Each structure stands twice: as C-alpha cells, then as structure tokens.
Amino acid sequence: MNYFSSKKPYFIAGPCGAEDELQLQNIANSFKHIAIDMIRAGVWKPRSKPGHFEGRGEEALKWLSQLKNISSLPICIEVANKEQVELALKYGIDAIWIGARTTVNPFIVQEIADAVKGNQVGVLVKNPINPDIELWSGALERFANAGIDNLAAIHRGFSSYDTMSIYRNKPNWAIPIELKRRYKDIPIFCDASHICGNRELIPMVSQRALDLDFDGLMIETHPNPDQALSDAKQQLTPDQLSQLLSHLIIRKPLSNSSADEIEQIRQILDSMDAEVVDLIGKRMELVAKLGKIKGDNNMPIYQADRWREIVKSRTNWGEKNGLDAEFMLNLFELIHDKSIKTQIHILNELAQDRPAEK
C-alpha cells in the first residue's frame, strides 16, 4: 500500500521514544478517536551524548508488533543502519524513516537503500541537520533508485548556532519548498515537533506547513509528556493533539473559476517579472561600465557614502509603495553584492590586459 499518497493531509503521530508496552497501548487506544493515519515511535534513539535514554531496541519492536492486535494503523520507526532495517522487516514494521544525522552520510543511506530493496516498506527521509538540499535530494534519489515507490520527505528544520531563535531547528522554509518543486510526486511532511522543540509553537508551525501545501504532519505525542524519557518539551498529549488537528485550517483545492482567475493574475505577474529581470540586466550593464571607469581611474570599487545613499533612497521608495525597510534592504544587498562582484571582475580583466611594469 502506498501510505503517503493515500490522503492529504496525512497525519503521523506517536511518542518520541517507545518506552514501555503500556505507553504504546495507551497511545494506540487514544488514536482510535483521533484522525491519525500512522503511528510513529523511536526504537533506537541516537542521542548527542551518551548516558541518556537511547531506546529499547528489539524489545520495543516486539511491543510494536503486538500493537497491531489493538490498532489497524501502520507503524513507522527510525533506522540508522542495515541491521536495524533487517530487524524492522522481521517484526513487520510498515515504514521506516531516515533521521537527520543519517541523511548526511551517503554511505549509510545507500546501505539502508540496499537493505530495503525489493520490500514494500514505506520510507520517509528527513532533511539533513545542515541546510544542504543536495544531500536531502541525494538520499531521496538513492531510495527511488532502489525501487521504493512508497517514498516521502520530512522537513524537521535545520541546526543553528543562533541562541536567540525561538525554534529548536530553524524552519528555513525555502529549502523544503525547493525540494517540493524538484520532486512534485514525492509527498513532503512537516515534523513540527523537531522544528519547534516547544509544544506551544507546534500549532503555528503546523498551520504554516499546511498553508505552504505540505502533504501532512508528524507530531510527537505521549500519554504524559512531562514524564517522557526524551524530548519532553516538544511532545503533546493525545487530547492536545486532537485539539490541534481540529483547529487546523485545511486549504481546499482550487475551483475551476478560482483557477482561471489565478492563472490570469499569474500571467500578469510573469510579464512584470520579465520586465524586472530585463531592468536588472540593463542595470548590470551600466554597473560594468562604471567598473571600467573606476578601473581606468584607479578608483576603489566600494564607496560607503554611495551605499548609504542607496539604502536610504531605496528604503524611502519602498515605503511609499507599501514595502517595508527590511525587505528593501535585503533586496538591494543582493543587487549591491552582485554589482560589487561585477566590478571586481572588470578590474581583474583590466589588470590582466595592462603590460607589466618594468
């Protein structure tokens, strides 16, 4: 069965770690009354430092196998090597996910892809801990090449040294959006729990993901989160999960009339974007002429007073058109950076053309 394309949005929930059999039974029973599509549970828990709860291993797989007696929901777990895949298949686990620490290692990803080849198990691939879309793409392609049709991606945010961020892992939404553009047939879910690291933020991030047309959510859920052996702050109770799902706004597919109106507006936007690109191209032609003049007269490329003038005037122009100062600064920082690089390239070419001094 192709789990991840069976409905949208698709909801995956369950504890960070499978701690004991009763905990899992409580979760499975509570999900009978909540619109959950798959149960998740950590069997092996790779922690940053030793001495913390690292999962129950094969014992937890036995509990999950027995869980099928009281729940019809498919079950997914994290795996990090070939041996764990073999055990997951032995106990009838329906799907596996590849964790962020594993996605960064193409050797291990390939080992796991080889281990699942020829099996009907579902595979979910989390983004790597660093914002590297090529690593993420490469991992997905390795499983696709292994013949895994039941394949999905999970956005869990990216590690950062920014201690002021409200997130445990920064969302950096542009990266999963680009992944979705590249692989339109691969569902992508949002692991709001790991992005937030704090249960209070989970509703906001979950709604943002659905607004961005993600295919579903993965939410960590525990019968008693405050007593959880791992990631206690980011887990919800089943009641909190039920409340969250009931308040989410599910965006509807476009109607024919709306689609026609949107297409008309998009055609206008495309035309305007073409004009913007043309103007930027002409601007860079003038920048190149400016660079040659500076080079011929041995003038510095960067002029602080001119940059201050650009920031001030463009910010004022933007505000008159309803564009905030931060947006205008970000926009012209990109343009200015390209201008500087263009002029440096012109200076380097002039330097090569000049005869060497004797």
Short mmCIF file of C-alpha atoms in Angstrom, two decimals:
data_model
loop_
_atom_site.label_atom_id
_atom_site.label_comp_id
_atom_site.label_asym_id
_atom_site.label_seq_id
_atom_site.Cartn_x
_atom_site.Cartn_y
_atom_site.Cartn_z
CA MET A 1 0.00 0.00 0.00
CA ASN A 2 1.24 3.49 -0.84
CA TYR A 3 0.59 5.07 2.54
CA PHE A 4 1.86 8.59 1.97
CA SER A 5 -0.18 9.38 -1.14
CA SER A 6 -3.40 7.81 0.18
CA LYS A 7 -4.80 11.08 1.55
CA LYS A 8 -3.93 14.70 2.17
CA PRO A 9 -3.19 15.90 4.74
CA TYR A 10 -1.64 12.73 6.16
CA PHE A 11 -1.03 12.73 9.92
CA ILE A 12 1.70 10.74 11.67
CA ALA A 13 1.88 10.82 15.47
CA GLY A 14 3.31 8.93 18.41
CA PRO A 15 5.95 9.13 21.13
CA CYS A 16 9.50 10.31 20.61
CA GLY A 17 10.64 7.02 22.13
CA ALA A 18 8.90 3.68 22.71
CA GLU A 19 9.42 3.48 26.47
CA ASP A 20 7.24 0.56 27.52
CA GLU A 21 4.40 -1.61 26.27
CA LEU A 22 1.69 0.16 28.26
CA GLN A 23 2.69 3.56 26.91
CA LEU A 24 2.29 2.30 23.34
CA GLN A 25 -1.04 0.65 24.08
CA ASN A 26 -2.35 3.90 25.61
CA ILE A 27 -1.30 5.83 22.52
CA ALA A 28 -2.87 3.29 20.14
CA ASN A 29 -6.15 3.32 22.07
CA SER A 30 -6.30 7.12 22.16
CA PHE A 31 -5.71 7.29 18.40
CA LYS A 32 -8.91 5.32 17.79
CA HIS A 33 -10.72 8.60 18.39
CA ILE A 34 -8.28 10.89 16.55
CA ALA A 35 -7.79 11.19 12.79
CA ILE A 36 -4.27 9.76 12.78
CA ASP A 37 -3.04 7.82 9.73
CA MET A 38 0.20 6.29 11.05
CA ILE A 39 1.86 5.67 14.43
CA ARG A 40 5.48 6.70 14.89
CA ALA A 41 7.79 5.58 17.71
CA GLY A 42 11.53 5.77 18.28
CA VAL A 43 13.01 2.31 18.85
CA TRP A 44 16.65 3.33 18.72
CA LYS A 45 17.30 6.85 19.97
CA PRO A 46 20.69 8.21 18.90
CA ARG A 47 21.46 10.96 21.41
CA SER A 48 24.10 13.65 21.08
CA LYS A 49 25.82 12.42 24.25
CA PRO A 50 25.87 9.01 25.96
CA GLY A 51 24.17 8.45 29.28
CA HIS A 52 20.69 9.40 28.13
CA PHE A 53 17.73 7.25 27.08
CA GLU A 54 18.75 5.57 23.81
CA GLY A 55 15.68 3.44 23.17
CA ARG A 56 14.61 -0.14 23.92
CA GLY A 57 15.79 -1.66 20.64
CA GLU A 58 14.45 -5.06 19.66
CA GLU A 59 12.29 -5.27 22.78
CA ALA A 60 10.33 -2.24 21.55
CA LEU A 61 9.89 -3.90 18.15
CA LYS A 62 8.13 -6.77 19.90
CA TRP A 63 5.75 -4.32 21.57
CA LEU A 64 5.04 -2.58 18.27
CA SER A 65 4.38 -5.91 16.59
CA GLN A 66 1.83 -6.73 19.29
CA LEU A 67 0.28 -3.30 18.84
CA LYS A 68 -1.25 -4.49 15.59
CA ASN A 69 -3.66 -6.57 17.72
CA ILE A 70 -5.34 -3.42 19.03
CA SER A 71 -4.73 -0.95 16.19
CA SER A 72 -5.18 -1.08 12.43
CA LEU A 73 -2.82 1.85 11.91
CA PRO A 74 0.52 1.27 10.14
CA ILE A 75 3.65 1.83 12.21
CA CYS A 76 6.89 3.61 11.36
CA ILE A 77 10.22 3.76 13.20
CA GLU A 78 13.64 5.33 12.66
CA VAL A 79 16.52 3.21 11.38
CA ALA A 80 20.18 4.11 11.04
CA ASN A 81 21.87 1.05 9.54
CA LYS A 82 21.33 -2.23 7.70
CA GLU A 83 20.93 -4.33 10.87
CA GLN A 84 18.12 -2.11 12.15
CA VAL A 85 16.34 -2.37 8.78
CA GLU A 86 16.50 -6.16 8.93
CA LEU A 87 15.00 -6.19 12.44
CA ALA A 88 12.26 -3.75 11.39
CA LEU A 89 11.30 -6.02 8.49
CA LYS A 90 11.43 -9.09 10.74
CA TYR A 91 8.81 -7.58 13.08
CA GLY A 92 6.53 -6.37 10.31
CA ILE A 93 7.14 -2.63 10.64
CA ASP A 94 5.24 -0.86 7.86
CA ALA A 95 7.51 2.15 7.28
CA ILE A 96 10.89 3.49 8.32
CA TRP A 97 12.27 6.99 8.50
CA ILE A 98 15.84 8.10 7.97
CA GLY A 99 16.93 10.58 10.64
CA ALA A 100 18.67 13.90 10.07
CA ARG A 101 22.00 12.59 11.37
CA THR A 102 21.83 9.65 8.96
CA THR A 103 20.82 11.65 5.88
CA VAL A 104 24.14 13.50 5.99
CA ASN A 105 26.03 10.23 5.27
CA PRO A 106 25.53 8.94 1.69
CA PHE A 107 27.35 5.69 2.55
CA ILE A 108 24.84 4.80 5.28
CA VAL A 109 21.89 5.99 3.19
CA GLN A 110 22.98 3.69 0.37
CA GLU A 111 23.42 0.81 2.82
CA ILE A 112 19.85 1.27 4.04
CA ALA A 113 18.53 1.67 0.47
CA ASP A 114 20.17 -1.63 -0.47
CA ALA A 115 18.66 -3.29 2.61
CA VAL A 116 15.07 -2.26 1.77
CA LYS A 117 15.34 -3.01 -1.94
CA GLY A 118 12.64 -5.46 -3.03
CA ASN A 119 10.48 -4.83 0.05
CA GLN A 120 7.15 -3.00 0.22
CA VAL A 121 8.14 -0.95 3.26
CA GLY A 122 7.47 2.79 3.17
CA VAL A 123 10.44 5.14 3.51
CA LEU A 124 10.49 8.70 4.85
CA VAL A 125 13.67 10.77 4.58
CA LYS A 126 14.28 13.65 6.98
CA ASN A 127 16.33 16.61 5.85
CA PRO A 128 19.98 16.61 6.95
CA ILE A 129 20.88 18.61 10.06
CA ASN A 130 22.55 21.27 7.90
CA PRO A 131 20.65 23.18 5.17
CA ASP A 132 22.01 21.16 2.24
CA ILE A 133 19.27 20.39 -0.28
CA GLU A 134 21.63 18.28 -2.40
CA LEU A 135 22.20 15.82 0.46
CA TRP A 136 18.46 15.61 1.01
CA SER A 137 17.79 15.17 -2.71
CA GLY A 138 20.54 12.58 -3.00
CA ALA A 139 19.08 10.49 -0.18
CA LEU A 140 15.63 10.51 -1.79
CA GLU A 141 17.09 9.55 -5.15
CA ARG A 142 19.00 6.62 -3.62
CA PHE A 143 15.73 5.14 -2.35
CA ALA A 144 13.95 5.88 -5.62
CA ASN A 145 16.75 4.09 -7.47
CA ALA A 146 16.27 1.13 -5.10
CA GLY A 147 12.70 0.82 -6.39
CA ILE A 148 10.96 2.34 -3.35
CA ASP A 149 7.70 3.81 -4.64
CA ASN A 150 6.25 4.44 -1.18
CA LEU A 151 8.61 7.36 -0.56
CA ALA A 152 8.20 10.68 1.26
CA ALA A 153 10.31 13.51 2.67
CA ILE A 154 10.15 15.00 6.16
CA HIS A 155 11.08 18.62 6.91
CA ARG A 156 12.34 18.81 10.52
CA GLY A 157 14.27 22.09 10.35
CA PHE A 158 17.99 22.79 10.41
CA SER A 159 20.51 23.07 13.23
CA SER A 160 21.76 26.57 14.01
CA TYR A 161 24.10 28.30 16.43
CA ASP A 162 21.57 31.11 16.79
CA THR A 163 20.78 31.02 20.51
CA MET A 164 18.17 33.76 20.09
CA SER A 165 15.95 31.73 17.76
CA ILE A 166 12.56 30.65 19.09
CA TYR A 167 12.97 27.35 17.23
CA ARG A 168 14.92 24.26 18.18
CA ASN A 169 15.73 23.82 14.48
CA LYS A 170 15.19 26.71 12.10
CA PRO A 171 12.47 26.01 9.51
CA ASN A 172 14.20 27.72 6.57
CA TRP A 173 11.03 27.11 4.54
CA ALA A 174 12.69 27.97 1.22
CA ILE A 175 14.56 24.64 1.20
CA PRO A 176 11.56 22.28 1.52
CA ILE A 177 9.67 24.46 -0.96
CA GLU A 178 12.50 23.98 -3.45
CA LEU A 179 12.52 20.24 -2.73
CA LYS A 180 8.79 20.14 -3.46
CA ARG A 181 9.41 21.93 -6.76
CA ARG A 182 12.06 19.39 -7.77
CA TYR A 183 10.06 16.30 -6.79
CA LYS A 184 6.41 17.10 -7.33
CA ASP A 185 5.35 13.44 -6.96
CA ILE A 186 7.10 12.87 -3.60
CA PRO A 187 4.93 13.87 -0.61
CA ILE A 188 6.57 16.11 1.97
CA PHE A 189 5.57 16.23 5.63
CA CYS A 190 6.47 18.70 8.34
CA ASP A 191 7.93 17.40 11.63
CA ALA A 192 6.66 20.36 13.62
CA SER A 193 7.84 18.85 16.92
CA HIS A 194 11.53 18.92 15.99
CA ILE A 195 11.32 22.35 14.38
CA CYS A 196 9.72 23.83 17.49
CA GLY A 197 11.30 21.99 20.41
CA ASN A 198 8.47 23.56 22.37
CA ARG A 199 4.88 22.36 22.30
CA GLU A 200 3.48 25.92 22.43
CA LEU A 201 4.85 26.66 18.95
CA ILE A 202 3.58 23.48 17.29
CA PRO A 203 0.12 24.81 16.22
CA MET A 204 1.67 27.84 14.49
CA VAL A 205 4.28 25.79 12.60
CA SER A 206 1.77 23.08 11.70
CA GLN A 207 -0.60 25.61 10.18
CA ARG A 208 2.27 27.28 8.30
CA ALA A 209 3.20 23.93 6.77
CA LEU A 210 -0.34 23.26 5.58
CA ASP A 211 -0.59 26.81 4.21
CA LEU A 212 2.55 26.02 2.17
CA ASP A 213 0.77 22.94 0.75
CA PHE A 214 2.74 20.32 2.69
CA ASP A 215 1.18 16.88 2.40
CA GLY A 216 0.93 16.22 6.12
CA LEU A 217 2.43 16.49 9.59
CA MET A 218 4.47 14.40 12.01
CA ILE A 219 3.68 15.27 15.63
CA GLU A 220 5.29 13.68 18.69
CA THR A 221 2.60 12.56 21.14
CA HIS A 222 2.98 10.99 24.58
CA PRO A 223 0.42 9.96 27.26
CA ASN A 224 2.35 12.04 29.82
CA PRO A 225 4.85 14.31 28.00
CA ASP A 226 6.39 15.82 31.12
CA GLN A 227 7.49 12.33 32.20
CA ALA A 228 8.86 11.39 28.77
CA LEU A 229 12.38 9.93 28.72
CA SER A 230 13.35 12.04 25.69
CA ASP A 231 12.26 15.37 24.15
CA ALA A 232 9.65 16.00 26.82
CA LYS A 233 9.09 19.69 25.98
CA GLN A 234 8.07 19.11 22.38
CA GLN A 235 5.51 16.33 22.85
CA LEU A 236 1.74 16.75 23.06
CA THR A 237 -0.81 14.71 24.95
CA PRO A 238 -3.39 12.89 22.80
CA ASP A 239 -6.00 15.46 23.89
CA GLN A 240 -3.73 18.32 22.83
CA LEU A 241 -3.11 16.59 19.52
CA SER A 242 -6.84 16.16 18.96
CA GLN A 243 -7.41 19.84 19.69
CA LEU A 244 -4.60 20.84 17.34
CA LEU A 245 -5.97 18.80 14.45
CA SER A 246 -9.49 20.10 14.98
CA HIS A 247 -8.29 23.72 14.74
CA LEU A 248 -6.08 23.35 11.68
CA ILE A 249 -7.35 25.06 8.55
CA ILE A 250 -7.19 22.62 5.64
CA ARG A 251 -6.83 24.54 2.40
CA LYS A 252 -9.14 23.39 -0.39
CA PRO A 253 -8.09 22.57 -3.96
CA LEU A 254 -8.76 25.34 -6.44
CA SER A 255 -12.17 25.51 -8.09
CA ASN A 256 -12.26 25.98 -11.85
CA SER A 257 -13.34 29.63 -11.58
CA SER A 258 -10.64 30.39 -9.00
CA ALA A 259 -8.03 28.58 -11.06
CA ASP A 260 -8.89 30.71 -14.12
CA GLU A 261 -8.62 33.93 -12.12
CA ILE A 262 -5.34 32.85 -10.54
CA GLU A 263 -3.90 31.88 -13.93
CA GLN A 264 -4.80 35.31 -15.30
CA ILE A 265 -3.05 37.05 -12.41
CA ARG A 266 -0.03 34.76 -12.78
CA GLN A 267 0.30 35.66 -16.45
CA ILE A 268 0.39 39.35 -15.48
CA LEU A 269 2.97 38.58 -12.77
CA ASP A 270 5.09 36.64 -15.28
CA SER A 271 5.05 39.64 -17.60
CA MET A 272 6.01 42.01 -14.79
CA ASP A 273 8.78 39.66 -13.60
CA ALA A 274 10.20 39.58 -17.13
CA GLU A 275 10.36 43.39 -17.06
CA VAL A 276 12.07 43.32 -13.64
CA VAL A 277 14.69 40.84 -14.88
CA ASP A 278 15.25 42.93 -18.03
CA LEU A 279 15.77 46.07 -15.93
CA ILE A 280 18.21 44.30 -13.61
CA GLY A 281 20.14 43.07 -16.65
CA LYS A 282 20.34 46.64 -18.02
CA ARG A 283 21.39 47.85 -14.57
CA MET A 284 24.28 45.39 -14.54
CA GLU A 285 25.37 46.60 -17.98
CA LEU A 286 25.68 50.11 -16.52
CA VAL A 287 27.48 48.68 -13.47
CA ALA A 288 30.04 47.10 -15.81
CA LYS A 289 30.63 50.50 -17.48
CA LEU A 290 31.00 52.02 -14.03
CA GLY A 291 33.57 49.36 -13.13
CA LYS A 292 35.63 50.17 -16.22
CA ILE A 293 35.65 53.89 -15.40
CA LYS A 294 36.76 53.13 -11.84
CA GLY A 295 39.46 50.78 -13.12
CA ASP A 296 40.78 53.29 -15.67
CA ASN A 297 41.00 55.93 -12.96
CA ASN A 298 42.34 53.63 -10.22
CA MET A 299 39.30 54.26 -8.02
CA PRO A 300 38.03 51.94 -5.22
CA ILE A 301 35.05 49.72 -6.02
CA TYR A 302 33.17 50.08 -2.75
CA GLN A 303 32.19 53.60 -1.73
CA ALA A 304 30.49 53.73 1.66
CA ASP A 305 28.76 57.08 1.15
CA ARG A 306 27.18 55.88 -2.10
CA TRP A 307 25.94 52.69 -0.43
CA ARG A 308 24.40 54.69 2.44
CA GLU A 309 22.65 56.88 -0.12
CA ILE A 310 21.30 53.81 -1.96
CA VAL A 311 19.95 52.25 1.24
CA LYS A 312 18.26 55.48 2.33
CA SER A 313 16.70 56.38 -1.01
CA ARG A 314 15.57 52.85 -1.93
CA THR A 315 14.08 52.34 1.51
CA ASN A 316 12.10 55.56 1.12
CA TRP A 317 10.92 54.50 -2.35
CA GLY A 318 9.88 51.13 -0.98
CA GLU A 319 7.90 52.56 1.93
CA LYS A 320 5.96 54.79 -0.47
CA ASN A 321 4.94 51.60 -2.29
CA GLY A 322 4.00 49.61 0.81
CA LEU A 323 7.31 47.70 1.01
CA ASP A 324 8.94 47.55 4.43
CA ALA A 325 12.51 48.68 5.08
CA GLU A 326 13.84 45.19 5.87
CA PHE A 327 12.63 43.83 2.54
CA MET A 328 14.17 46.72 0.60
CA LEU A 329 17.47 46.33 2.45
CA ASN A 330 17.60 42.59 1.72
CA LEU A 331 16.74 43.17 -1.93
CA PHE A 332 19.37 45.84 -2.53
CA GLU A 333 22.01 43.99 -0.54
CA LEU A 334 21.69 41.23 -3.16
CA ILE A 335 21.83 43.73 -6.02
CA HIS A 336 24.73 45.62 -4.45
CA ASP A 337 26.68 42.41 -3.82
CA LYS A 338 26.24 41.40 -7.48
CA SER A 339 27.33 44.90 -8.55
CA ILE A 340 30.50 44.72 -6.45
CA LYS A 341 31.38 41.28 -7.86
CA THR A 342 30.75 42.51 -11.42
CA GLN A 343 33.05 45.50 -10.95
CA ILE A 344 35.77 43.38 -9.34
CA HIS A 345 35.62 41.09 -12.36
CA ILE A 346 36.06 44.13 -14.67
CA LEU A 347 39.06 45.34 -12.63
CA ASN A 348 40.69 41.91 -12.78
CA GLU A 349 40.27 41.83 -16.56
CA LEU A 350 41.80 45.32 -16.89
CA ALA A 351 44.72 44.30 -14.70
CA GLN A 352 45.44 41.30 -16.94
CA ASP A 353 45.35 43.47 -20.07
CA ARG A 354 47.83 46.04 -18.74
CA PRO A 355 51.50 45.44 -19.55
CA ALA A 356 53.61 44.52 -16.56
CA GLU A 357 55.63 47.40 -15.10
CA LYS A 358 59.40 47.15 -15.64
#
